[in-house]
Amino acid sequence: MSAVVGRVMGEGFRVFFLSAGLYGVFTGLVWGIWLAMQAGGASMGEPSYAMSPAMWHAHEMIFGYSTAALGGFFLTAVPNWTGAPGARAAYISAAAGLWLAGRMAMWFSASLAPWLVAAADLAFVPVLAVKIASQLLRRPKPQNMVFLALLAFIWTANLMTHLEWLGLTGDTLGTGLRAGLLTLCSMIAILGGRITPAFTRNAMKRDGEPEEAWPVSVERLEKTSLILALALPPLILLFGAGPLAGALALLLGLIQVLRLARWRARWALRQPILIALHLGLGMLALGLILWGMALLGIGSEVGALHVLGIGCVGGMTLAVMSRAALGHSGRALVAPPPMALAYGLMAAAALLRWVGAEFGGIYMAALLATDALWVAAFGLYLVSMWPALVGPRAAKSG
């Protein structure tokens, strides 16, 4: 047992990707139980958290689950980008403890002072940012340093939710939640725009595809996407989710469509672990377009936000976590069949949640089915990735 704990705490991707999977199941089950009781006319009694169940659910998806996924990604990727030594086990354990303390504080917030809840929940991201900043400064490149700004936007968005719960502001909760989600989407637009064509190109090269068939990235589109992705979160933080943010999101979504069209998604269909990246970015494009239209008065904003939250953030984190877990544990980059199914279930959940928001007659049934698909997807992720996250590195063949 001690060997397993030491292994899990010895590499950032292990403890944080495991925590993300477990928390994805936990939050899904809690939300599903509440929905089922609401549908049946039953009462859960007083919850252990201070906010409404819907606000706890929204907050923990954005600032709980997603920050665990970010922690695992950055602690694994940044040393590869810069050549810096990976974080030591002591740091990883302390950072994981801070993340867990935030989750516990939110869960028991009804019994805790609001300032204590805020302090516990806001502690993890700065500690993560300081660590990756120290690593990025070894080889400071602007294209990597931008992630520090995005982490600052996420932290500020979370602060805005707590300021309202502290009674210091009257209307910053909704803005904080939207800004947090759209900051995650901006990260995915930037990171996904790097890794998706690169991984597709590498796979096509290994298969002997001619160079003219490889993915193509157009510099003008890439720069425009970067600028828009970096502009959207602070725009929401400063001015809220209004028509200007809607227009910018709509434009960014259309840019994503143009980028994806050149990245050979049809060829990637033969490899689930690869097409999952394209699918996550496709959900990003769709969600941004739907959200932009909703802010301009066309369609449901709630439905659009869930396409982004479930399809883009949920789908892309599953794709990246599974790929990184396999690769960094010495395993082949081939998604096991249950993992491939999980990718599809997450995309289906996003579309079903949008349908439920647009067609009120099936709203509650769609919510319950969406939640079931979410829990199933994360259950399959945990089953598929458990050996990679908890077990020893795979022995090299040959």
CSV table of C-alpha atoms in Angstrom, one decimal, residues 16 19 23 32 36 38 69 77-78 91 106 118 150 165 201 210 219 243 250 257 302 310 316 322 340 366 394:
chain,number,residue,atom,x,y,z
A,16,PHE,CA,-4.4,14.9,-10.0
A,19,SER,CA,-8.5,12.9,-8.2
A,23,TYR,CA,-14.3,13.8,-8.2
A,32,GLY,CA,-27.9,13.1,-9.9
A,36,ALA,CA,-33.9,12.5,-8.9
A,38,GLN,CA,-36.5,16.9,-7.1
A,69,ALA,CA,-7.2,18.3,-14.4
A,77,ALA,CA,3.7,19.2,-19.4
A,78,VAL,CA,5.7,22.2,-18.1
A,91,TYR,CA,5.2,19.4,-3.2
A,106,MET,CA,-17.0,23.7,-0.1
A,118,ALA,CA,-12.9,31.1,0.5
A,150,LEU,CA,-5.0,32.3,-17.7
A,165,TRP,CA,-21.0,34.5,-0.8
A,201,ARG,CA,0.5,14.9,-37.9
A,210,PRO,CA,2.4,11.8,-47.6
A,219,GLU,CA,-0.6,31.4,-39.1
A,243,PRO,CA,-23.5,41.3,-26.4
A,250,LEU,CA,-19.2,33.8,-31.8
A,257,VAL,CA,-14.3,25.7,-37.1
A,302,VAL,CA,-27.8,27.4,-20.2
A,310,ILE,CA,-19.6,19.0,-20.6
A,316,MET,CA,-11.1,17.5,-23.8
A,322,SER,CA,-6.1,9.5,-20.7
A,340,ALA,CA,-13.1,5.0,-26.3
A,366,ALA,CA,-32.6,15.1,-20.2
A,394,ALA,CA,4.9,-0.6,-18.0
